[in-house]
Short mmCIF file of C-alpha atoms and ligand atoms in Angstrom, two decimals:
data_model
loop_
_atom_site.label_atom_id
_atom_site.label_comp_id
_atom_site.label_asym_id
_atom_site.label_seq_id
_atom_site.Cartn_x
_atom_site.Cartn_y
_atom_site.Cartn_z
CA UNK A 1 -5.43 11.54 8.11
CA UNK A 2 -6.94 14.00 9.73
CA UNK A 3 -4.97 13.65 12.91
CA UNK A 4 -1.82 13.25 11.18
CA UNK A 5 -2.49 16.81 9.33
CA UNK A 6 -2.24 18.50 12.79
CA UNK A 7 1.32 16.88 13.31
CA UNK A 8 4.11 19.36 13.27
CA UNK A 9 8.12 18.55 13.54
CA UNK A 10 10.05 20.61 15.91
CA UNK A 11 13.37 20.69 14.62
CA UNK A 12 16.82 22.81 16.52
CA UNK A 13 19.18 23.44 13.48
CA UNK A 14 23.03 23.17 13.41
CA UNK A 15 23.45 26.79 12.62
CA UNK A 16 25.39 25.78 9.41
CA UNK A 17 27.34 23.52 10.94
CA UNK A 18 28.09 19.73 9.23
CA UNK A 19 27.53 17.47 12.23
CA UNK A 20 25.88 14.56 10.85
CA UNK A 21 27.20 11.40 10.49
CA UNK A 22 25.97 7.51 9.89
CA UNK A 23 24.17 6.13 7.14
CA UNK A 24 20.39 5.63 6.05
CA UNK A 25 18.82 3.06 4.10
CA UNK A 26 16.75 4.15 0.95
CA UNK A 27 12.99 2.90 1.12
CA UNK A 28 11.10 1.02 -2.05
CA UNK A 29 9.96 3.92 -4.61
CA UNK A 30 6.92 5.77 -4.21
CA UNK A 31 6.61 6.29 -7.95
CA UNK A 32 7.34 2.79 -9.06
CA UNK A 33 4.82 1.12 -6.53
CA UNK A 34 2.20 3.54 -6.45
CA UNK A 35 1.84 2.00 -10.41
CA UNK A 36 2.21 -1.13 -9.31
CA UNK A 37 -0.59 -1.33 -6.90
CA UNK A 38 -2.33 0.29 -10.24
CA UNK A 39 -1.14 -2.70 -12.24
CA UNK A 40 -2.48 -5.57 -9.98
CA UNK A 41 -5.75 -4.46 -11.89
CA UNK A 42 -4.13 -6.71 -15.43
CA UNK A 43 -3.88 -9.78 -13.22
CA UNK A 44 -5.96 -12.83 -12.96
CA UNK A 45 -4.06 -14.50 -10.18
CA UNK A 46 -2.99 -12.64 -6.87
CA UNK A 47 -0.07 -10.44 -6.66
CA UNK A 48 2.44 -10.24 -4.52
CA UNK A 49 4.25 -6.48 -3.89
CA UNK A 50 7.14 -6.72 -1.69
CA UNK A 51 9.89 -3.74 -0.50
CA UNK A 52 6.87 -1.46 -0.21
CA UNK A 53 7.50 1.75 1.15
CA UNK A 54 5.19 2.79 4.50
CA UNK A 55 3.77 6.25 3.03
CA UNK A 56 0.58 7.91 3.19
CA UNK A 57 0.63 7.69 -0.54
CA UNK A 58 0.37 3.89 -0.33
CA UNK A 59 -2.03 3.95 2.55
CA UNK A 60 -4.06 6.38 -0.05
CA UNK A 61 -3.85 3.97 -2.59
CA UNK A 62 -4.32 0.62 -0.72
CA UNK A 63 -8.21 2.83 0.13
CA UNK A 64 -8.89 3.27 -3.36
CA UNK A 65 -8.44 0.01 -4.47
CA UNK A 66 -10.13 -1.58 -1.48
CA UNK A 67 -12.63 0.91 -1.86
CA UNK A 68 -13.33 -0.71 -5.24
CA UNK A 69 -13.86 -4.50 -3.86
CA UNK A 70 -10.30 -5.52 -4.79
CA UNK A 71 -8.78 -7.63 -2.20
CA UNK A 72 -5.79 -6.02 -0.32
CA UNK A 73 -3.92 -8.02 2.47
CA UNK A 74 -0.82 -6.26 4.30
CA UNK A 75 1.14 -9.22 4.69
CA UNK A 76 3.61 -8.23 6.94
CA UNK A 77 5.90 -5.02 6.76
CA UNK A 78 6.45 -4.13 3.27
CA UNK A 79 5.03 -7.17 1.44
CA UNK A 80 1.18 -6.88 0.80
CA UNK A 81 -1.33 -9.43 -0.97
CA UNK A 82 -3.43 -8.06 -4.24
CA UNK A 83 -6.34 -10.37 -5.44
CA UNK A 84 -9.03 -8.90 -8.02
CA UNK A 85 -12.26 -10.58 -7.91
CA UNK A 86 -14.34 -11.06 -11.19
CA UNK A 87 -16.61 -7.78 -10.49
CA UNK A 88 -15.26 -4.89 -8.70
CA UNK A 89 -17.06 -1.48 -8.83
CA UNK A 90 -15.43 0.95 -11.14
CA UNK A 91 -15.90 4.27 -9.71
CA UNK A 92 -12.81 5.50 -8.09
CA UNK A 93 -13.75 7.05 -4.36
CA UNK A 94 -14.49 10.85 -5.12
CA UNK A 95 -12.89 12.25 -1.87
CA UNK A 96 -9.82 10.56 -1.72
CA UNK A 97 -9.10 10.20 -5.29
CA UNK A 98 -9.40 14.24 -5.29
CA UNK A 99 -6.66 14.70 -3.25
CA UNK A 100 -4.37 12.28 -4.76
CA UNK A 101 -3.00 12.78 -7.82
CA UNK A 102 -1.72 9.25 -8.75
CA UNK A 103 -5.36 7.64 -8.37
CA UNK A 104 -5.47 8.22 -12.19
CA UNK A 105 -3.40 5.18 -13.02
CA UNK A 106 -6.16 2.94 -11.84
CA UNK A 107 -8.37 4.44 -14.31
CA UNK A 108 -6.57 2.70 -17.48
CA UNK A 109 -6.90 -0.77 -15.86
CA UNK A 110 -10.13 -0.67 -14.73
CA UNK A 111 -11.47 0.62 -17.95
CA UNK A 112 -9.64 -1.71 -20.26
CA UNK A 113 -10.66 -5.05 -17.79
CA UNK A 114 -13.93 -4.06 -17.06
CA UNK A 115 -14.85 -1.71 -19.72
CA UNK A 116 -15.96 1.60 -17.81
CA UNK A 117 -14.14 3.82 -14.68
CA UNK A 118 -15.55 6.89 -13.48
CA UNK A 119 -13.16 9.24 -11.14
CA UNK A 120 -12.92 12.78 -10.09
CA UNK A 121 -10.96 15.31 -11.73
CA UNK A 122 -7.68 14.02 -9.29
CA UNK A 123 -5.92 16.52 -6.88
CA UNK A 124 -2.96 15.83 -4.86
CA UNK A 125 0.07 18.27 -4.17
CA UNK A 126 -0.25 21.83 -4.96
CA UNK A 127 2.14 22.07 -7.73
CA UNK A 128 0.56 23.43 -10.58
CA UNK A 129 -2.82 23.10 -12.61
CA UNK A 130 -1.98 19.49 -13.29
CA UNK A 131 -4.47 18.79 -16.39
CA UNK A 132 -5.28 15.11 -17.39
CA UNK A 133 -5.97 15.23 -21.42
CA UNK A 134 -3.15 13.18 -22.08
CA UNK A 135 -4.99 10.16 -20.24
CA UNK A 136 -8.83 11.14 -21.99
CA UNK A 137 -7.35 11.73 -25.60
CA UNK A 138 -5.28 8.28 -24.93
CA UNK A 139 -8.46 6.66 -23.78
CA UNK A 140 -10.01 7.72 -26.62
CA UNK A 141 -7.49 6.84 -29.33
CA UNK A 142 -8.18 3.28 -27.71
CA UNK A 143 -11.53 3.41 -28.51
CA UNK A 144 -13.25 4.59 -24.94
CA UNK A 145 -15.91 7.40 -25.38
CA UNK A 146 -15.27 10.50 -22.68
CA UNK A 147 -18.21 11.66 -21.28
CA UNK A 148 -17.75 14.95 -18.42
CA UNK A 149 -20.03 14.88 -15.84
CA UNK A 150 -20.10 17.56 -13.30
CA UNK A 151 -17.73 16.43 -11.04
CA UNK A 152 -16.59 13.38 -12.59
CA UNK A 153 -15.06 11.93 -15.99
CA UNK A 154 -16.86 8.38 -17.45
CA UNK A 155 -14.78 6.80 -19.56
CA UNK A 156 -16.94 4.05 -21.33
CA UNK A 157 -15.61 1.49 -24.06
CA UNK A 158 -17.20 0.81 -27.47
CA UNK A 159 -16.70 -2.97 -27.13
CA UNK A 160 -19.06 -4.28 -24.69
CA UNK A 161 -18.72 -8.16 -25.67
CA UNK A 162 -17.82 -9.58 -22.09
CA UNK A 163 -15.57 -12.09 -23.67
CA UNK A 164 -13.71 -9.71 -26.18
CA UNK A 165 -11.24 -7.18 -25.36
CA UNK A 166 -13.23 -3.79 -24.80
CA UNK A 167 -10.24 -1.49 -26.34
CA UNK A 168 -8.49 -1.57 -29.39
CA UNK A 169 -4.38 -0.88 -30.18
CA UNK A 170 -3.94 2.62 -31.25
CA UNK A 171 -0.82 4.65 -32.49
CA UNK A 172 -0.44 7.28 -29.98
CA UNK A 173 1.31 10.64 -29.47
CA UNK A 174 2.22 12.24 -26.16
CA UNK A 175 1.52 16.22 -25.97
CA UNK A 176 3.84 15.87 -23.19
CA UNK A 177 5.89 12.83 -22.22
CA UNK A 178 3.76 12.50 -19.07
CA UNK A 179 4.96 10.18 -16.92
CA UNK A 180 1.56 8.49 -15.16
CA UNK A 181 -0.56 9.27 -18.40
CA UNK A 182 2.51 6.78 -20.20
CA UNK A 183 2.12 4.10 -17.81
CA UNK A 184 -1.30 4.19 -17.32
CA UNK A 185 -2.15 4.26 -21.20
CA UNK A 186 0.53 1.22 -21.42
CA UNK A 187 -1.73 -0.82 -18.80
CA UNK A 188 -4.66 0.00 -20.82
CA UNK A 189 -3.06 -1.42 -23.84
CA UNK A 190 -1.99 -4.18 -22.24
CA UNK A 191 -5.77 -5.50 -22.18
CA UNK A 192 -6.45 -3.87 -25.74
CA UNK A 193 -6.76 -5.73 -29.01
CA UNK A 194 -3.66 -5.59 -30.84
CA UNK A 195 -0.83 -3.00 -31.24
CA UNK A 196 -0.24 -0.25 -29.28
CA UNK A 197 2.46 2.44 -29.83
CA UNK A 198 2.92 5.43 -27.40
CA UNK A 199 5.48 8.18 -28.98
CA UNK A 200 7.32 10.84 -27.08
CA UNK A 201 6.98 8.70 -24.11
CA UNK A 202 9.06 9.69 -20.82
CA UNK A 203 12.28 7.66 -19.80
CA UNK A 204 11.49 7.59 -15.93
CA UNK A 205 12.90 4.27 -15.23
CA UNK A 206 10.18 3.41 -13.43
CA UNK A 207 8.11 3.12 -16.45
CA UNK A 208 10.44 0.23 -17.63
CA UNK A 209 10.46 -1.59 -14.13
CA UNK A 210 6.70 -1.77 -14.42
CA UNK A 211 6.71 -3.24 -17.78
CA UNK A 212 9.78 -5.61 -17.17
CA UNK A 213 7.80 -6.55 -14.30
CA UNK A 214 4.45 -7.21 -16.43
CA UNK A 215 6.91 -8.56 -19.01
CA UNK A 216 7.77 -11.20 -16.88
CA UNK A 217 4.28 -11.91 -16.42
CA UNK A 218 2.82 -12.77 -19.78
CA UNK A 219 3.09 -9.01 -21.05
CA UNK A 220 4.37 -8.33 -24.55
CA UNK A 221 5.83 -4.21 -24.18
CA UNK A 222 8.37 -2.77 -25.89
CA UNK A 223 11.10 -0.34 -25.49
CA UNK A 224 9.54 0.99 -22.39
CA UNK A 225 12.54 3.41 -20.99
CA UNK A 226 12.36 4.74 -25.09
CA UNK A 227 10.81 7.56 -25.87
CA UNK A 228 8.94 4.64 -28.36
CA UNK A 229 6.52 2.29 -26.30
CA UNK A 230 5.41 -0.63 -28.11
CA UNK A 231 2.24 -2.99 -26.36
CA UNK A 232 0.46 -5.88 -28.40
CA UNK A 233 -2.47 -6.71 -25.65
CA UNK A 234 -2.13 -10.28 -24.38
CA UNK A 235 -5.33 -10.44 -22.16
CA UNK A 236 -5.15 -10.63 -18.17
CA UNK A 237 -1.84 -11.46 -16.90
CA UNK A 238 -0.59 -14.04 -14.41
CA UNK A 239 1.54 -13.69 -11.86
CA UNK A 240 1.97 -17.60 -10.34
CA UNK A 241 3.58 -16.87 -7.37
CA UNK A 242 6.25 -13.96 -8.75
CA UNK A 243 6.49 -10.72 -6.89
CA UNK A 244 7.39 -7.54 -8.08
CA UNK A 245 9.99 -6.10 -5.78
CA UNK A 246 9.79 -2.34 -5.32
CA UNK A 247 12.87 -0.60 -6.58
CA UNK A 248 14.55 2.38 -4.59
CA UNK A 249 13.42 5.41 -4.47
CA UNK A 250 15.74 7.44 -6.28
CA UNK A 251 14.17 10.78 -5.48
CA UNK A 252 14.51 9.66 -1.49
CA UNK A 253 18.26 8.89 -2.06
CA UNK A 254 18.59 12.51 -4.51
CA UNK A 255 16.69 13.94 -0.89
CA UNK A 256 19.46 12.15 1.54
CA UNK A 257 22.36 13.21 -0.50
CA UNK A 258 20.95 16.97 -0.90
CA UNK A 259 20.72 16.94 2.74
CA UNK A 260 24.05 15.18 3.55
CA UNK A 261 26.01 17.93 1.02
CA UNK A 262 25.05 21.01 3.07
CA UNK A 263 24.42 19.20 7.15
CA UNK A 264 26.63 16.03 7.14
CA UNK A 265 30.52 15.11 7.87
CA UNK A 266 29.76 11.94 6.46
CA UNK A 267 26.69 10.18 5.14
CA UNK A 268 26.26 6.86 4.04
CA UNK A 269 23.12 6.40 1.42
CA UNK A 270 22.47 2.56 1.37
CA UNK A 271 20.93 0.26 -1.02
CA UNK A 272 20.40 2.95 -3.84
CA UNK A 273 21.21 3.12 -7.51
CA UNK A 274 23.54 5.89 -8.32
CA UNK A 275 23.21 5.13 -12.10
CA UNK A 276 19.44 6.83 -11.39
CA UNK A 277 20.52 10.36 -10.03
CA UNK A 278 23.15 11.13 -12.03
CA UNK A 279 22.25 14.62 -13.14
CA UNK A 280 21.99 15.29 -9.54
CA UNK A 281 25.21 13.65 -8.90
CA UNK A 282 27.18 15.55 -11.31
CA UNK A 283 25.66 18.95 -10.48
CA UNK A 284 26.42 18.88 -6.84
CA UNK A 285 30.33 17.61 -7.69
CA UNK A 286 30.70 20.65 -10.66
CA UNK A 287 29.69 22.28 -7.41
CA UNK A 288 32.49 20.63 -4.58
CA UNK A 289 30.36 18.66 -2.80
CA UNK A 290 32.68 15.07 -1.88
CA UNK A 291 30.48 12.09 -3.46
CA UNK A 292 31.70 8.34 -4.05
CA UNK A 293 29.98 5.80 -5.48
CA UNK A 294 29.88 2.21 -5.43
CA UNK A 295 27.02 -0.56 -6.84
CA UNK A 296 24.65 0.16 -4.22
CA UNK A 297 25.88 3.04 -1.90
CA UNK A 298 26.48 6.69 -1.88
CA UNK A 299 29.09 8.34 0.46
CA UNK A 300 29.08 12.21 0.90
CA UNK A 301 31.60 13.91 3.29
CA UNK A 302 32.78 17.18 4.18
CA UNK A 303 35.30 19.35 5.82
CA UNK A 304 34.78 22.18 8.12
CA UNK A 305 35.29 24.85 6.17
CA UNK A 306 34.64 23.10 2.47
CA UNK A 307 33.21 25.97 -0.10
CA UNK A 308 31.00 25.19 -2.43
CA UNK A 309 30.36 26.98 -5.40
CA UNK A 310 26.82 27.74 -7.19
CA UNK A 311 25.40 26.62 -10.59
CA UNK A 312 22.40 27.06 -12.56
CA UNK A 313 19.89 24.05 -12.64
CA UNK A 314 16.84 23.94 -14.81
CA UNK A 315 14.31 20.83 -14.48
CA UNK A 316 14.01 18.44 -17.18
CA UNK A 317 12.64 14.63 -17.90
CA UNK A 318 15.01 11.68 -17.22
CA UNK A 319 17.66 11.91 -17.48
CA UNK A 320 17.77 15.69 -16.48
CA UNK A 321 17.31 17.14 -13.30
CA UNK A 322 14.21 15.80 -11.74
CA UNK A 323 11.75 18.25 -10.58
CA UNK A 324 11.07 16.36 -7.59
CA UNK A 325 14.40 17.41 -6.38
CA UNK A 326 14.37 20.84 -7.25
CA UNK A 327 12.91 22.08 -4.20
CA UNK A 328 16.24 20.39 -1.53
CA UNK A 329 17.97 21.43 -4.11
CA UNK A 330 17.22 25.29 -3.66
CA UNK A 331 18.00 24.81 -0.08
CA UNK A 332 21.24 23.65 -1.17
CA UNK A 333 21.67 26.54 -3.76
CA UNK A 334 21.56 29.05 -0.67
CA UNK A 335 24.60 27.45 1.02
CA UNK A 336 26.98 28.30 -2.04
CA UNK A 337 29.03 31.03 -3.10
CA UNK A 338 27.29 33.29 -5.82
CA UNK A 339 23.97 33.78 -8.28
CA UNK A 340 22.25 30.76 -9.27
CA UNK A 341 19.45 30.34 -11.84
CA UNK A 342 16.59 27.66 -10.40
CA UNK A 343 14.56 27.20 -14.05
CA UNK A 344 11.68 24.78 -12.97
CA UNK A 345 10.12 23.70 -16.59
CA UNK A 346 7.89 21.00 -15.58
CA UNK A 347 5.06 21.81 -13.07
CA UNK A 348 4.22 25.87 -12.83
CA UNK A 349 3.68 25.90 -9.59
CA UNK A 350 6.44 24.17 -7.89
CA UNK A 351 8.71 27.41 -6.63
CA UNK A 352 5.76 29.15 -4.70
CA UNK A 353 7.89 27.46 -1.47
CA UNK A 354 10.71 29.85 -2.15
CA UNK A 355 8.57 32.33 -0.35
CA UNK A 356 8.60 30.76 2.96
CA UNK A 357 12.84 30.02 2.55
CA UNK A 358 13.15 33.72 2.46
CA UNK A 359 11.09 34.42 5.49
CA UNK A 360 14.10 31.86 6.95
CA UNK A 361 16.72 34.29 5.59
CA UNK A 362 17.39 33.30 2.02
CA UNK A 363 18.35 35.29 -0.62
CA UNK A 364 15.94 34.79 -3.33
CA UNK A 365 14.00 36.56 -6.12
CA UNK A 366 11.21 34.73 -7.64
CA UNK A 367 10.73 36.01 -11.41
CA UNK A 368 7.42 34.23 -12.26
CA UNK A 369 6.17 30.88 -11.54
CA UNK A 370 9.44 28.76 -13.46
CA UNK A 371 12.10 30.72 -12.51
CA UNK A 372 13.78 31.91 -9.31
CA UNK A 373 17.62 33.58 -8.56
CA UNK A 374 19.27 32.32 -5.59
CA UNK A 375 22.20 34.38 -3.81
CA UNK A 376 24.32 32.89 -1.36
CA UNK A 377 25.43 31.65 0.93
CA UNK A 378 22.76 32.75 3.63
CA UNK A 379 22.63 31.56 7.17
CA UNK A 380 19.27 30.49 7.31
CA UNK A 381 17.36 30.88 10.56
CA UNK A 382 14.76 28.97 12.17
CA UNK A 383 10.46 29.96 11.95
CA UNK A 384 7.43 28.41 11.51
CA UNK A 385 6.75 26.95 8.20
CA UNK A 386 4.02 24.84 6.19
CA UNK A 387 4.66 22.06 3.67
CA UNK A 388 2.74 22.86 -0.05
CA UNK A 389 3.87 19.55 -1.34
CA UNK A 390 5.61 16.20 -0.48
CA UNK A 391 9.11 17.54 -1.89
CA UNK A 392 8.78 20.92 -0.82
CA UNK A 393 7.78 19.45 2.76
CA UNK A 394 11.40 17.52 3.38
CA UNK A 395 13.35 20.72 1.86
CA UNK A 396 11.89 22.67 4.46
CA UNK A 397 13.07 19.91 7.09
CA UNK A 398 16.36 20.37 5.18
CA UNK A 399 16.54 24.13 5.56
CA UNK A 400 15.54 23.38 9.19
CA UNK A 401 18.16 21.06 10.11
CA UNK A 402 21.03 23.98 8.81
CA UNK A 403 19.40 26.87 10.20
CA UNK A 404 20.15 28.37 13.16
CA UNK A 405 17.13 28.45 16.05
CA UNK A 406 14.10 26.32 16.19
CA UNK A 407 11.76 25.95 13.47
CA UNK A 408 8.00 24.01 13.05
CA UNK A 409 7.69 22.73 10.18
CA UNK A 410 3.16 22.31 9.88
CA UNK A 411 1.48 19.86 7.65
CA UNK A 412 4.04 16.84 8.18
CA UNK A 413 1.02 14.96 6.64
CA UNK A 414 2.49 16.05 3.22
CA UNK A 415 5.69 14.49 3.88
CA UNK A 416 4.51 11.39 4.89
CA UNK A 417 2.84 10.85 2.08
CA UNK A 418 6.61 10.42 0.62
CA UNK A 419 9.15 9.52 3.20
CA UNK A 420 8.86 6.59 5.58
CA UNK A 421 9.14 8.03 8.94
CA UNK A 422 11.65 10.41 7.79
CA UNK A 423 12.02 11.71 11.95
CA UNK A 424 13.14 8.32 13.54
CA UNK A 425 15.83 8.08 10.44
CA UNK A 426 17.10 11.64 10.59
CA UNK A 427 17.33 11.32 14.25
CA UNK A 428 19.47 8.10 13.52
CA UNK A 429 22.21 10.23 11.82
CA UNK A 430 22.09 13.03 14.09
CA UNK A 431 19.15 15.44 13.60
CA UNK A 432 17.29 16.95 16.99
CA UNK A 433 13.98 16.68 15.42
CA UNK A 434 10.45 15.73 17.76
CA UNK A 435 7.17 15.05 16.14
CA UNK A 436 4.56 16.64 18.28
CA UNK A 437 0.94 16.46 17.39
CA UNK A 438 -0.89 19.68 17.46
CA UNK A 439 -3.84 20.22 19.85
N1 EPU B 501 0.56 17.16 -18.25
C1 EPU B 501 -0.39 17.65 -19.13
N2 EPU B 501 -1.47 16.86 -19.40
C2 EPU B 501 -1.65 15.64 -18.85
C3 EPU B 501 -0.66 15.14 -17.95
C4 EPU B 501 0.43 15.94 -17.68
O1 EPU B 501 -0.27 18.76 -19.63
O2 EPU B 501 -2.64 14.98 -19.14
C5 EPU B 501 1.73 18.00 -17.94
C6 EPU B 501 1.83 18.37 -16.46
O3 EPU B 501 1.02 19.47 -16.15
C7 EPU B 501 3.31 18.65 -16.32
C8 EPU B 501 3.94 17.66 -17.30
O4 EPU B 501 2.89 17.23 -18.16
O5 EPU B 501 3.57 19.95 -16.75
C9 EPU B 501 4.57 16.48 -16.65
O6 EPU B 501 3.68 15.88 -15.74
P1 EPU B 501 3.57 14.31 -15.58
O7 EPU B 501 2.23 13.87 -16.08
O8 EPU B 501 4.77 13.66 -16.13
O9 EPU B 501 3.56 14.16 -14.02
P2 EPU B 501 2.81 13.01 -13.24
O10 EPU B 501 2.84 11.78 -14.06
O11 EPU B 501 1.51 13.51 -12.74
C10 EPU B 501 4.87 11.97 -12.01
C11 EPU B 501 5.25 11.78 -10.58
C12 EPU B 501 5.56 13.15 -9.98
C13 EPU B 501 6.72 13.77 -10.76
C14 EPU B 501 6.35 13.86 -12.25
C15 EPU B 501 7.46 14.37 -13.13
C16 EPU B 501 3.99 9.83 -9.90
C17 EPU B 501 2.89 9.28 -9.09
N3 EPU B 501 4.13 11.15 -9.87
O12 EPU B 501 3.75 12.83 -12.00
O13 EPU B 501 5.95 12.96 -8.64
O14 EPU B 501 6.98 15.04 -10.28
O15 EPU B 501 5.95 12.55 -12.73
O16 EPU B 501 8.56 13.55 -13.02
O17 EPU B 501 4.74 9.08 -10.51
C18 EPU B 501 6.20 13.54 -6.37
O18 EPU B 501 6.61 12.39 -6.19
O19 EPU B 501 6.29 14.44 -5.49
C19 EPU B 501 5.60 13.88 -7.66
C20 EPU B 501 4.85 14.96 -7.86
#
C-alpha cells in the first residue's frame, strides 16, 4: 500500500476537445461486495463471491477478514472462496480497519455469531466526521452492551448461551437512513432471536441485493429497498454451492458517463443498469448531453460544438443524486453555460476538492462545507493535484483528461481503492494517461 501511495498518473488533456471514442465495461460494485464479503460471516458452509471487482477496497477487506482466521481463497480473477471456521478472533485489525471506513459491517456479524467484536473507531476517505452511533445504538437495541475503550469500541452481548442466539429482535429507528449502519444492523438481525424491524432505512439497491442474496440462502428479510426492513433471525445460513454474483457498479458507470458527456464523441458504457442512475441520467439530458439507453448499455455522444447548459444539483439518498457522484459531476458543471448550485447534503466534507479545480482554472465559490456555485464554462488547465477521496480522486482524472497541459494527479492509491485499473481502460478509449511510481 505503501508503494502504491507514491504512484502518480501523468495525464496530457484534450484541451476541451471530445476525442474519445469506444466503449468500457462496468466492474462488479464496490458497495454491494464490500457487504458481501461482510456477510460471509452468517454462513455455515463456504461462500462463493464471483464478478468481484479488483480494488484496494477489496484487497482491504479480504486483510481484515483473514486477519480474523476466516478462510479467504482468490479463486481465480474475480471469483474468491469464503469459509468461516467455528472460532475466529473477533477483534477487527486496528490499523487497517482505521483507515477503512466499510470495516464496520463486519462488526454486526461477528457480534451476533460469536457474541463480542471489538474495532477501532473506522477511518477511510476524508469526507466528513463520519460518526458511527447509528451502528452502537442499533447494537444496543439488540441487546449488545457498548463499552468505549480508548481506542476501541467492545460490543459484548447479554446472551452468552453458546447454543442460543446471543441478540434479540428489536424495533429500530434510523437517525439517518445510513446506508452500512442498515445493512450491517440487518446481518446482525439475521442471527438475532426473533423480529427485527429497521425504520427510515435507505433504498440503496444494494441493500436489497444483499438480502435477496441472503434470502436465497435460508434468510427471512423483508422489504429491504423500503424505507421498512423487516428480519425474523433464522440462525447461520447456508449457501450449498450458490454464489452471489456482484452487481455493477452503478457509481463506476454514473463516473464513465460523467466523463464521456464533457471528453467523448462516443462512449459505449457496457453491462450496466441504467434503471440505477437515473437521477444522474435525467440531470445531464435537462442539461443536452446525448444519452440512449438500452437493458444493459449506455451510449453518450457528442458533436463538436454541442452546448450544454447548467443546472442546480443537490445530493440526496436513492433515488436522488448520489453523493458519490457529486464530485465528476462538478467537473462537468464547469463545462456548461451559466451559475450552478452544487448543494452536497450528505457528508460535510465532500466539496473541500473544489479548491484544487480552481487552482486548474474553474470558476467556483465555495459557501461553506455543503454548498458551492459553479460558473462556466472554464477551460480548465493542467497542474499538480492530490486525491482526498476515492470519488474526488477519478474527478480530478476527469478534469485532467479536458484540460489543457499536463497534469499529476498524487495519491492514485485513493482511486484504486474504487476503480479497477481505471489507466489501462481510459487508455482503451483514448486517454494519454501513464502511471509512474514516484521515487
Ligand atoms: N451517519 C451518522 N451516524 C452513523 C452513520 C452515518 O450520522 O452512525 C451519517 C453520515 O455522517 C452521513 C449520513 O449519515 O452524513 C449518511 O452516511 P451513510 O452511513 O449512509 O454512509 P456510509 O454507509 O458510511 C455508504 C457508502 C459511501 C456512500 C454513502 C452514501 C459503502 C461502503 N459506502 O457509506 O460510499 O457515499 O453510503 O451513499 O457502501 C464511496 O464509495 O466513495 C463512498 C463513500
Amino acid at each position: 500500500m505503501e508503494q502504491k501511495e507514491k504512484e502518480v498518473f501523468v495525464i496530457n488533456g484534450l484541451a476541451g476537445n471530445k476525442k474519445l471514442n469506444g466503449s468500457v465495461v462496468i466492474n462488479g460494485a464496490k458497495n454491494a461486495v464490500l457487504q458481501a464479503f461482510a456477510a460471509t460471516l452468517l454462513f455455515q458452509d463456504e461462500v462463493v463471491l464471483k464478478n468481484v471487482p479488483e480494488i484496494e477496497d477489496v484487497k482491504n477487506m479480504v486483510e481484515i477478514i483473514r486477519g480474523l482466521g476466516v478462510s479467504v481463497e482468490r479463486r481465480s480473477r474475480g471469483v474468491y472462496v469464503v469459509k468461516v471456521p467455528t472460532n475466529i478472533s473477533t477483534e477487527l485489525a486496528k490499523e487497517i480497519s482505521k483507515k477503512f471506513r466499510a470495516s464496520i459491517v463486519l462488526t454486526g456479524p461477528i457480534l451476533a455469531r460469536f457474541g463480542k467484536v471489538s474495532f477501532p473507531h473506522p477511518g477511510g476517505c476524508v469526507i466528513g466526521a463520519r460518526p458511527i452511533d447509528i451502528f452502537l445504538n442499533g447494537f444496543e437495541a439488540l441487546g449488545a452492551e457498548v463499552e468505549e475503550k480508548e481506542e476501541s469500541h467492545l460490543i459484548k452481548a447479554k446472551g452468552t448461551n453458546p447454543t442460543t442466539p446471543k441478540l434479540r429482535g428489536a424495533r429500530i429507528f434510523l437517525r439517518v437512513p445510513s446506508v452500512t449502519g442498515a445493512q450491517t444492523l440487518m446481518m446482525a438481525a439475521v442471527l438475532a432471536r426473533g423480529k427485527t424491524i429497521i425504520k427510515n432505512a435507505p433504498l440503496e439497491p444494494e441493500t436489497k441485493n444483499l438480502a435477496d442474496f441472503l434470502n436465497s440462502c435460508g434468510a427471512k428479510i423483508k422489504g429491504a429497498g423500503t424505507s421498512v426492513i423487516e428480519i425474523i433471525g433464522t440462525g447461520l445460513l447456508r449457501a450449498k454451492g450458490r454464489a452471489y454474483k456482484t452487481p455493477p457498479d452503478r457509481i463506476e458507470a454514473g463516473s464513465f458517463l460523467i466523463l464521456g458527456a464533457v471528453a467523448a464523441e462516443k462512449l459505449e458504457i457496457k453491462n450496466c443498469n441504467p434503471e440505477e442512475i437515473e437521477s444522474l441520467i435525467e440531470t445531464l439530458r435537462y442539461c443536452g448531453v446525448k444519452i440512449e439507453l438500452s437493458k444493459n448499455k449506455i451510449v453518450v455522444s457528442s458533436e463538436k460544438n454541442d452546448k450544454y447548459k447548467s443546472t442546480d444539483i443537490k445530493t440526496h439518498e436513492y433515488p436522488g443524486f448520489p453523493t458519490d457522484l457529486q464530485a465528476p459531476m462538478t467537473v462537468f458543471l464547469t463545462q456548461t453555460e451559466g451559475e450552478a448550485l452544487v448543494f452536497e447534503t450528505i457528508f460535510e466534507g465532500r466539496l473541500n476538492f473544489v479548491n484544487e479545480l480552481v487552482r486548474m482554472g474553474a470558476d467556483i465559490r465555495l459557501w461553506d462545507q455543503h454548498r458551492a456555485t459553479v460558473k462556466g464554462p472554464s477551460l480548465l488547465h493542467g497542474r499538480e493535484v492530490e486525491s482526498p477521496d476515492i470519488r474526488a480522486g477519478l474527478a480530478f482524472v476527469i478534469a485532467a483528461l479536458i484540460a489543457n497541459g499536463q497534469s499529476i494527479i498524487h495519491n492514485v492509491y485513493y482511486i484504486d481503492r474504487g476503480y479497477e485499473k481505471v489507466d489501462e481502460r481510459l487508455r482503451k478509449i483514448g486517454v494519454d494517461i501513464v502511471r509512474q511510481a514516484l521515487v
